CSV table of C-alpha atoms in Angstrom, one decimal:
chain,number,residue,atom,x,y,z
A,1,UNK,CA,-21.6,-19.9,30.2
A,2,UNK,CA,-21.6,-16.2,31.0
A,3,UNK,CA,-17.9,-15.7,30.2
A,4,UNK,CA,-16.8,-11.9,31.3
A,5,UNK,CA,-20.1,-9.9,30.5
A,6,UNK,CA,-19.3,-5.6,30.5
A,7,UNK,CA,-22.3,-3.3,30.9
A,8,UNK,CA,-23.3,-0.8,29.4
A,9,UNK,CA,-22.6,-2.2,25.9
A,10,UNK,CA,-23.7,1.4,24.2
A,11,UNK,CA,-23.5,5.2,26.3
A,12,UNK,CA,-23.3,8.8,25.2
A,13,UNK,CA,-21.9,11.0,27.4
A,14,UNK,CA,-21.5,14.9,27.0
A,15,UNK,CA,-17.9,16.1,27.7
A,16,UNK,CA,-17.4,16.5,31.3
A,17,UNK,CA,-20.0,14.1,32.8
A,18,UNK,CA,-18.6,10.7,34.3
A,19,UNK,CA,-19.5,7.1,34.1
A,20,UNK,CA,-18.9,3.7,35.4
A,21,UNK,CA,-18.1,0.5,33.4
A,22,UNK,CA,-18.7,-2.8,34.3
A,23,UNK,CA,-16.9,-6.0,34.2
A,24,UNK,CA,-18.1,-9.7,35.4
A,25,UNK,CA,-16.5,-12.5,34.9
A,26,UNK,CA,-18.3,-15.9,36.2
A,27,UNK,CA,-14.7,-18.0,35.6
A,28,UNK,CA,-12.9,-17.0,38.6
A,29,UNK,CA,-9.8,-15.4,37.0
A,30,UNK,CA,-7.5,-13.7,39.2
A,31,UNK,CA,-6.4,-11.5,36.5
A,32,UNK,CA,-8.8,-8.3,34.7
A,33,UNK,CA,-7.9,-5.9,32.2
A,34,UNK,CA,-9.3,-3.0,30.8
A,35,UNK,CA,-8.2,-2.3,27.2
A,36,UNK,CA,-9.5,0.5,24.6
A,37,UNK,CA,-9.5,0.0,20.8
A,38,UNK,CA,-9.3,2.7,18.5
A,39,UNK,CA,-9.0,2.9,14.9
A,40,UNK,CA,-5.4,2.3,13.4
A,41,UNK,CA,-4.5,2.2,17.2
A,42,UNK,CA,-5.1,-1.2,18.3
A,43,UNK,CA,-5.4,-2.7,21.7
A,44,UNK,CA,-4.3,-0.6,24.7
A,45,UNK,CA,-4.0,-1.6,27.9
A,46,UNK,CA,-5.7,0.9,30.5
A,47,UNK,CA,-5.6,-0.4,34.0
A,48,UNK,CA,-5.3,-4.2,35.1
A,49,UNK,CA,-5.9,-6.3,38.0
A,50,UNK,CA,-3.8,-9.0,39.2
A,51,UNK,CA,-6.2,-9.8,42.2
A,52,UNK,CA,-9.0,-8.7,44.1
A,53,UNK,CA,-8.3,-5.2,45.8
A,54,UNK,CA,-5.3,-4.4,43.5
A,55,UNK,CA,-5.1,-2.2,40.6
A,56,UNK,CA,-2.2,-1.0,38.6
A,57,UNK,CA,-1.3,1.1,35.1
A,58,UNK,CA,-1.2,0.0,32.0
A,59,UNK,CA,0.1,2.0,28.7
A,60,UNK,CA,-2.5,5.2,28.7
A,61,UNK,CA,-4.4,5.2,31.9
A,62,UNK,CA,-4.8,8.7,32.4
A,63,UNK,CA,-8.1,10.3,32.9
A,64,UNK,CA,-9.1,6.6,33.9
A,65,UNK,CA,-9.6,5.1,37.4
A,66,UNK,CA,-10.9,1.4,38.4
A,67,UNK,CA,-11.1,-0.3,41.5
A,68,UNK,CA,-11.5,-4.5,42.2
A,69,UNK,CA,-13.5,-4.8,44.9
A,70,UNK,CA,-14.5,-8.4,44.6
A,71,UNK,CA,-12.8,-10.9,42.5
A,72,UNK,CA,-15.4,-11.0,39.4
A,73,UNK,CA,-16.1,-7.4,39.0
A,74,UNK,CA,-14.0,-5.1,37.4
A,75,UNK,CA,-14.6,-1.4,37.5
A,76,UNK,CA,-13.7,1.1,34.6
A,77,UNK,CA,-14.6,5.0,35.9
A,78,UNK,CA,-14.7,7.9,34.1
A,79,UNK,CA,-14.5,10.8,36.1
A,80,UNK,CA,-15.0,14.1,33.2
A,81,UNK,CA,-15.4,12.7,30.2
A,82,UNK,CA,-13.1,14.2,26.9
A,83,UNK,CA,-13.7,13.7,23.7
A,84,UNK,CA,-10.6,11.7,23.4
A,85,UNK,CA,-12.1,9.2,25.0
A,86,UNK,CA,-13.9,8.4,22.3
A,87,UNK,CA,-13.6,4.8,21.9
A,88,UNK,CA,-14.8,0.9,22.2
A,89,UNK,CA,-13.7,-0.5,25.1
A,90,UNK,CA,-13.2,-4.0,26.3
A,91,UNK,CA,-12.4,-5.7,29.9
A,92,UNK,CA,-10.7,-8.9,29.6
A,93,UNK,CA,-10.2,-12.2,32.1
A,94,UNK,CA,-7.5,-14.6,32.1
A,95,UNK,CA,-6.4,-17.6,34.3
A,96,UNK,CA,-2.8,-17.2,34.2
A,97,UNK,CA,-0.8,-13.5,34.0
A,98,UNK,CA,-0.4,-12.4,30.4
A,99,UNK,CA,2.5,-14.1,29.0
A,100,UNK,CA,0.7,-17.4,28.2
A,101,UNK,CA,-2.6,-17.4,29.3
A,102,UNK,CA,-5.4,-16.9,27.3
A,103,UNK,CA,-7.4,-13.7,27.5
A,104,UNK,CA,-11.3,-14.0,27.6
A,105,UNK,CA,-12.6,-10.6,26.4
A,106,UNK,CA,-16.6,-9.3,26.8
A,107,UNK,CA,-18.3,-8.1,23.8
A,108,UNK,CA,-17.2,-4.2,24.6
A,109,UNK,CA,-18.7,-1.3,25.7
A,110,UNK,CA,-18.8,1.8,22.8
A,111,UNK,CA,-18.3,5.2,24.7
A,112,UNK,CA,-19.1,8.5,22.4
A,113,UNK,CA,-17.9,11.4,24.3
A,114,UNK,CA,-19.6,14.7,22.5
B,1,UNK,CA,8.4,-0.5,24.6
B,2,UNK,CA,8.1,-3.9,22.5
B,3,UNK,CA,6.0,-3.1,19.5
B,4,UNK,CA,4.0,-5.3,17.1
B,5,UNK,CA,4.0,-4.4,13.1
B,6,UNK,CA,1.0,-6.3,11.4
B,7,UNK,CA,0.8,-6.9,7.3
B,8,UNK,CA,-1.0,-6.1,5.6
B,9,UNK,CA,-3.4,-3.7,7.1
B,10,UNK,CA,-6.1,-4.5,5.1
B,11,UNK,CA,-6.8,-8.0,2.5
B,12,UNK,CA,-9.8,-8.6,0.7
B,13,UNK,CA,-9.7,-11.7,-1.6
B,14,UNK,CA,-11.8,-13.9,-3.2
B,15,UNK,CA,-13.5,-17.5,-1.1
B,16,UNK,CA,-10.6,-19.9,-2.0
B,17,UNK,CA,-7.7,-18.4,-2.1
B,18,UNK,CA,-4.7,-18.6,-0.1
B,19,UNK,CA,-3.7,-16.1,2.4
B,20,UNK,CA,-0.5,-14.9,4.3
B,21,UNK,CA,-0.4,-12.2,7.1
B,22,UNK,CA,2.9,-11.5,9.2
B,23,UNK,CA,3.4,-10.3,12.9
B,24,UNK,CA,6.9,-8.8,12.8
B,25,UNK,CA,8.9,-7.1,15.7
B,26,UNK,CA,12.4,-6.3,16.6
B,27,UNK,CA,12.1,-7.2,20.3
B,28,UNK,CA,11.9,-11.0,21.3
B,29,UNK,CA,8.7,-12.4,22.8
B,30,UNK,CA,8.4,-15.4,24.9
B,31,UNK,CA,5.2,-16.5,23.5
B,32,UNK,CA,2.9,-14.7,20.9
B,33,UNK,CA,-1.3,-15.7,20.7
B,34,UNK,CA,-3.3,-14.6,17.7
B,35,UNK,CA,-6.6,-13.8,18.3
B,36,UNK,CA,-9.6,-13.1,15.5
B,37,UNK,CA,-12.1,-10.8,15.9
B,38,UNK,CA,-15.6,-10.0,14.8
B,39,UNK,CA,-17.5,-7.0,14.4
B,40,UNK,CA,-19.3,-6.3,17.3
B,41,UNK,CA,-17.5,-8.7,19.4
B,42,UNK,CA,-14.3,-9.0,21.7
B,43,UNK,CA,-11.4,-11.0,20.4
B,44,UNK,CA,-11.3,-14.7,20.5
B,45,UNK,CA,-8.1,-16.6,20.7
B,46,UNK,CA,-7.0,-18.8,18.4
B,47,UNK,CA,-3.6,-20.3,18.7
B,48,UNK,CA,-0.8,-19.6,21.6
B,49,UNK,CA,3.1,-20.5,20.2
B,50,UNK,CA,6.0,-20.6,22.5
B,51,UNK,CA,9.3,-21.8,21.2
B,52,UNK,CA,10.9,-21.1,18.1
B,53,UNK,CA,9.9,-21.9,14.8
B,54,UNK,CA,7.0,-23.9,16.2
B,55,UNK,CA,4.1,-24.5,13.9
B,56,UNK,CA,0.7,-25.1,14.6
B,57,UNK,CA,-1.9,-26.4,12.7
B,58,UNK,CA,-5.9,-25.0,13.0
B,59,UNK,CA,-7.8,-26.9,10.3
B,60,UNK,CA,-6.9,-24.7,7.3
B,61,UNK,CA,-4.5,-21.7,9.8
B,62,UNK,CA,-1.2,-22.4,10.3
B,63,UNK,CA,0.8,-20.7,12.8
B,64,UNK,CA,4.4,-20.0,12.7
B,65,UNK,CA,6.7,-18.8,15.1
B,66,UNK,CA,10.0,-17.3,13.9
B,67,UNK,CA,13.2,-19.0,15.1
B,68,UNK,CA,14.4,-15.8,16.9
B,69,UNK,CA,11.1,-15.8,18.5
B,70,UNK,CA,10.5,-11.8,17.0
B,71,UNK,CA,8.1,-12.3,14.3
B,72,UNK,CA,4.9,-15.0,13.5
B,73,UNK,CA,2.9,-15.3,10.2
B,74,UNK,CA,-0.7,-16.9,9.9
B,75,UNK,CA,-1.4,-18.8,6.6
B,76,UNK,CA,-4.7,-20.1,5.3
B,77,UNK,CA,-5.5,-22.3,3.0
B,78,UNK,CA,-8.8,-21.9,0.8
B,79,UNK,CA,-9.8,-19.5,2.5
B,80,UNK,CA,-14.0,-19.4,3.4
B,81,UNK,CA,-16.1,-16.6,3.8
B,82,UNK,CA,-16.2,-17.2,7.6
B,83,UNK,CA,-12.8,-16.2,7.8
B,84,UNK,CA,-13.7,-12.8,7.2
B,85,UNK,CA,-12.3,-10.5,10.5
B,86,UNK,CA,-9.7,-9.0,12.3
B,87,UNK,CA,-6.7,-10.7,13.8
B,88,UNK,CA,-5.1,-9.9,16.0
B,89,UNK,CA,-1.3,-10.9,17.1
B,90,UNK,CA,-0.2,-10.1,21.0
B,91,UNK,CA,3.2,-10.7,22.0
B,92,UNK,CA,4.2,-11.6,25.7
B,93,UNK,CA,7.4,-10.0,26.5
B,94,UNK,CA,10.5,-11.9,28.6
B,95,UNK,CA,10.0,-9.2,31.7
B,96,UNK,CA,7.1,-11.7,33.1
B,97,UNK,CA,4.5,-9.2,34.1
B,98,UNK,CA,0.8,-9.2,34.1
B,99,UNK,CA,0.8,-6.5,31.6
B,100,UNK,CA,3.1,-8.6,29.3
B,101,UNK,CA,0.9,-8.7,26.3
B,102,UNK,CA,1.5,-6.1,23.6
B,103,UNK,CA,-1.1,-6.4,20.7
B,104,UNK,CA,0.0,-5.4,16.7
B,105,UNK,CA,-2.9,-3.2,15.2
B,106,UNK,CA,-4.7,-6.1,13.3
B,107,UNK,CA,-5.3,-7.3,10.0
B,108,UNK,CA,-8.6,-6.6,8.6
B,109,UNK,CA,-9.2,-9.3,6.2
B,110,UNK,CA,-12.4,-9.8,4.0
B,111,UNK,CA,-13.5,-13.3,2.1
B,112,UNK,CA,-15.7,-12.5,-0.7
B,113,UNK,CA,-17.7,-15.4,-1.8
């Protein structure tokens, strides 16, 4: 089992450039999140998904922007990379919303921003 | 904004000891998961509690959830070097959303055989 699976897992970027994350998940979740993790921060929500073709804010989504195109895939953008941005950042899949279902999170992506 | 206060930060005790961290918070929560997770690796869930003052059992982790449904504390027993990691305690607030979960900062903890 695949599980969600986020590519690249590793990327440099100099500040100003932009990127693409992936997410896939092979479990057929209607619900996809992207989260960051920073040290002495903790897990925070970015974006989320609570179906194909929507897209809404989470706690610090600025400077981010994703789209759900189709169901598994999940889409993390970058458009001018900052330094801030600086981070580990994981996309996450769950069956039910938030409150009681589980969250199934890929290995992470780690973005340094020079 | 419902925030999550982990303790301690950081633990580091010797392979068969006993262990306590705590999850506190003012706000209620409807249900609270704990998650652990490894370096190099996304978090993993490990136990989901709902109503208050529910304990659960996982081999040598137990779960509690406080009465008032604000706070949660993970015990373990003996603990092994495999235990070694971060948790992680997320809190589902009473609003319903899809955003609902709002995760504490962790608890690095370190078995040293």
């Amino acid at each position: 089992n695949a599980g969600v699976t986020q590519t690249p897992k590793f990327r440099v970027l100099k500040t100003g450039q932009s990127m693409t994350l992936l997410c896939a998940q092979d479990m057929n979740h209607e619900y996809m999140y992207w989260y960051r993790q920073d040290p002495g921060m903790g897990l925070r929500l970015i974006h989320y998904s609570v179906g194909e073709g929507t897209t809404a804010k989470g706690e610090v989504p600025d400077g981010y922007n994703v789209s759900r195109l189709k169901k598994q895939n999940f889409l993390l953008g970058l458009e001018s990379a900052a330094p801030s941005q600086t981070s580990v950042y994981f996309c996450a899949s769950s069956f039910n919303r938030g409150n009681t279902g589980e969250l199934f999170f890929g290995e992470g992506s780690r973005l340094t921003v020079l | 904004t419902q925030l999550l206060e982990q303790s301690p930060q950081f633990l580091s005790i010797q392979e068969g000891e006993n262990l306590t961290v705590y999850c506190n918070s003012s706000s209620v929560f409807s249900s609270l998961q704990w998650y652990r997770q490894e370096p190099g690796e996304g978090p993993v869930l490990l136990v989901t509690v709902v109503t208050g003052g529910e304990v659960k059992k996982l081999k040598r982790l137990t779960f509690q959830f406080g009465d008032a449904r604000k706070d949660s504390s993970l015990h373990i027993t003996a603990a092994q070097p495999g235990d070694t990691g971060l948790y992680l305690c997320a809190g589902a607030g009473s609003g319903g959303g899809a955003d609902g979960l709002t995760f504490g900062k962790g608890t690095h903890l370190i078995i040293q055989p």
